[in-house]
Amino acid sequence: MVKSPVSRASIRNTGVALIIVASIAVAFRLYFGIVHHKRFRIEDIWLASCYIFFIVLAILYLYIVPAFFRLTDLGEGLIEPYATANDDALFIQKGLFTVSACLWFCLWSAKFSLLWMYKKLLVQLPFYMKLWYALVGFCVVTLIGTIITLFLACSSMEAWFAVGKCTTPRDVKAAAVSMWFAYAVDVLTDLLIMLLPLRLIIALQMPLSRKLSIAALFCLGWVCIIASTVRVTQLGQPGGQPTVPWLALWGTIEAAIAVIIVTGPGLYRLAKLHSRSRRDYYAETSRTKTSHNKSKSRGQTTNHGQTELQPYPNAHASVMAGHPSSSQEGLVNTPKYDIRVTKEVSINSLEEGNGSKKKKKHLCLISESEPHAAIISLKPTTRMNKPLKSFVNDTKLLAKKALKLPLKAYTETVQKCTTLLRAVGLGIVTITRGPEERKKLFTDSRKVALARCGVHILPSSVSIILITINLLGYFIGGELQGSQDGDSIKLGILQICAKVQELLVVASLSTVIFHVLRSELVFGPGLPLGLMGAGYKFTSLSFFWSSEFWGSVTYNKQAPRYRKVFIFGLLVVSGVLAVLAGPTSAVLMIPRELDWKTGGCNFYLNGTKEEMWPQRPDLPILNCSGSTWMNNSRCLANGYQSIHETFSNRRGNSQSGIVALQIADSDLRKNVHARVREPYEPWVETWAFTAHAPSAIMQAASFTLWISALNYLISLADSITHPNPKLLGYGSSRTAVVETELPAARVVCNDETILIERNATFVEGKFPMLPEYSLRWRTNPSDGQFMTWFESVDVTGIVLPMVSIPSQTSIMVKPIDLPPIPEQASSVGAILLSSDDTNTSRWIMQTCSVDARWAKGKTEITENYISVKYDFGADQPRSLVDSEVEVAGFGWGGFVPPEDGTWRRINVSAEWLDALNPEIPGNNQDEASQGSRRQTTIESIIEASAHGNLGDQESTLLRELALAVTVVDGLSRSSSYRTANYSSMFEPLVSEPWDKSSAKSLVRLGGPRNTPEGKEAIKNAKLKMQMHLRGYAMSVVGWFDYLCIAVLLTHAVIALAHSIWIVWHEKTSDAWENITELMALCLNSERPDLTGEDELSNTSAGVRTWMPTRQVGWVEAYKSRDAASAMTCSSTEYREQLQLRFGRGRHTKGTERDSQFQVEVKAEYGRL
């Protein structure tokens, strides 16, 4: 640890003292400023902000410094290790980030406070106002730049808030850049702020001493510059990094100086206001300039209105009893008031009143050029003699204003945003007690039109955001973001949000429909009665098969067809959108657990497709003789030990269904999936399949490379990368998938055994025939019964030598090539021989057929995020590889290979099967038994799988399983000998360091984009490892998701079109958008029978015919009582100007509206 250049006590005492001094200065400045101006000004707000940031900074340093000294003492061995040392280090790291931001916000708040104070001096000077705006903009930009450099001082935000992660050379350099940049712009802005008012001060008409004092006040920023310079140059450490105590001391000093400087101009102005020398100055000047006006002005009585004016600085501040004074302050700018004093005036005291009434004393401004004319009268200010009483009154005034401020702000906001509030459904806050006043039906204002579009903003924005996120894809992780173990609550909240979105969409559509219907009623050819309530009922599907809807279809044949098509089309589309808005919003808003495709790796195998998956497997070009095969995973029989151990540990009989056995060797751990034949069930056969070893090994290596690339991208801390690498690291599981061909085998043994005598000269074996695309049990054409077809083969030359040589195994196994037969899939068989326990002079023979295939499928590696997948140093995978065939019916009864080329037949030879069945060395055989036959691998495995005699039903099933597992394991490694070193296949990814381009070629949305290098790569078999992350995600995964997008996008288009339309035409209204307003219009309209329309008669108890629903109505406007009286016989005393008229009661000229009764846009309507 570095020894601190300042003591602990000095830092603590300095910090406490500066907090007290700054607090007193700010309290006096804000108190007297608010009392004097009767309000909280913008510069006061910036001052308060500056003070708050200073307090946070100073208090944090008071806690950070002791923690730093504790760690210093611990590093020097002065104290014993304590449990919270790491917590102290983390607190210091987080605290330094916070105080750095607080320092910049404090300094810039001070700058903004001074700038807003300057603005009042410059408001009438256009050139200076341009400079002021430019300086404000420059300060904003530099503040943003300072904060950005602070964030970039560490390589990531995670490094900012972690111990020891922000100490790399890059971080040290970035921290220095951040510090010097902030210092430079801080000093530059201070200089510009000081220079801005100096030119103005030079032109003031005042004594030089006063000019110098004001200039010195404005140049106090030099003190802050000096403190800032000391802070960044005297770093207190040779390495160029400041220590925490040094930063705490000078950071607190600089922030306190900034706070005190900001309070300076205000305190100076208040001090001058109440100083005796100032009052004496104005009194003396007044005596010399206004002595000739005293008698004239005092001898007159004025009756001018008593207009209240904000005095500068106060009316009583420049007037003494009996001595009128003269203001010579020059130009006094009061932008918030109606009157500015631009001439030299005298302030004289006047008295008014007569008789016994007490005289009131007023102050009157008298023009020097027109002494007989009083410019304005000022109300006197009562000066309290008791300071305590004055303080109490001022406090009461402040409290009263503080209580009224929220209500005043609320009232002003409602008045300014009435249209917007009504548009978004918050009209309740705009309702007043009444009475109702006349109002415009339509307004012609683009500003109002924009406000009425507010109802579209939120639902359309949410829809666009949801569509964008789902189209781009967003992965969240195994758990929703936020507190842990709360996914149910989070999903419930999202359900509520989806419902709110549905309501917003419906409200948006309602606004569009009401606009169209209202326009038809007021300006168009009218609407049928059945559609009057369409704006309220379109959300219910039952409306579209109601009498109101279908009764309105044939309305007003004179209306243009396109208008009717548009109205009914809009209603139908809006109805569908209203019904689907809820579920579609929920589908796109609520994350689902998905298998998220996140790149992978392309790779080539060391051979062509025919070489890696041969139709006729060759023998490995390796030395697998003797015991070599047991230690070389490229040899076919290398899986013997694992298979033998697996069957040795199994207990019990065969089980129906699919079983999984785990087989391991020095290269790979893999699952073998098998389905065992069931006794007396002709539609189930024994099958087994497993992973292709070369593909699986390369897959495991690709998996490890992908994880390495992901970790590299996470280390870059680039949060704008899509997809976000950090979120990808939160997946609940990771699965690497490779689509490839898998080795599969079907093994069926003859349930009937054959007895062979020792003196036999001819032996015939019956091998079950296995059709290529059907079951072994087939229908006999003669009697229709199920039967098994067998292939008879002369096996004398194989069996007799076997029985003539003594054997150390109970069951002998010998492969045999089967003659090719049309539609016969098995190319090789196995002969099983054992001695007869009941008669030692004879043998028992059982035959089995083997059908080998290359089946289309995939291999999978599923691991959590901390497991090791591949060790490139040892060239060995560490993962468990699983496999799956792409046939849904595998394992079920009646499964047969599909006849589509995806299950290719393999012509396995007896020679290849012999290579899979070598003799086992070192099998406890002494020298005396050298003349006997050693046990082979398949014999050992079959012997371990079942202990019953040949022909035993249960033992036969288990031996079929053992033989199938052995065959597929050998097939899986049949081409492994072609690759000596798997790590070299991934060069240069393995040896070269990652860069962003290479890492993103593996980690990306969708499939991988990396291109493996190699001259022979184009000839070799190419495979793709696809990564899947399991977790919550938002993405489009099917046609229904696209339907949801179409629904929300349609609404967004309708909302956008409506917004453009009304903003362009500017003619909008919000009338009749609820039942109450529509009923009020109807109640204030003439009855249809009084206006000549009788087709709405007898409808008060209900409507049961089409006639009333298709009656067309529109809204008319009467401009005067005379016009209304001429058209009706009823009284017009209380008639409303707007009337809803139907049928023959409407006023027309031919087939068109009568323009005399047309509603005008800007007119206000109410009672006549």
Coordinates of C-alpha atoms in Angstrom, one line a residue, residues 2-8 235-237 243-246:
V2 CA 1.2 3.6 -0.7
K3 CA 1.7 5.8 2.3
S4 CA -0.8 8.7 2.4
P5 CA 0.6 12.3 2.0
V6 CA -2.1 13.7 4.3
S7 CA -3.2 12.6 7.8
R8 CA -6.4 11.0 8.7
L235 CA -1.1 13.3 -7.1
G236 CA 0.7 12.1 -4.1
Q237 CA 2.2 9.0 -5.7
T243 CA -4.3 8.1 -3.6
V244 CA -7.7 8.0 -2.0
P245 CA -6.9 10.5 0.8
W246 CA -5.5 13.0 -1.7

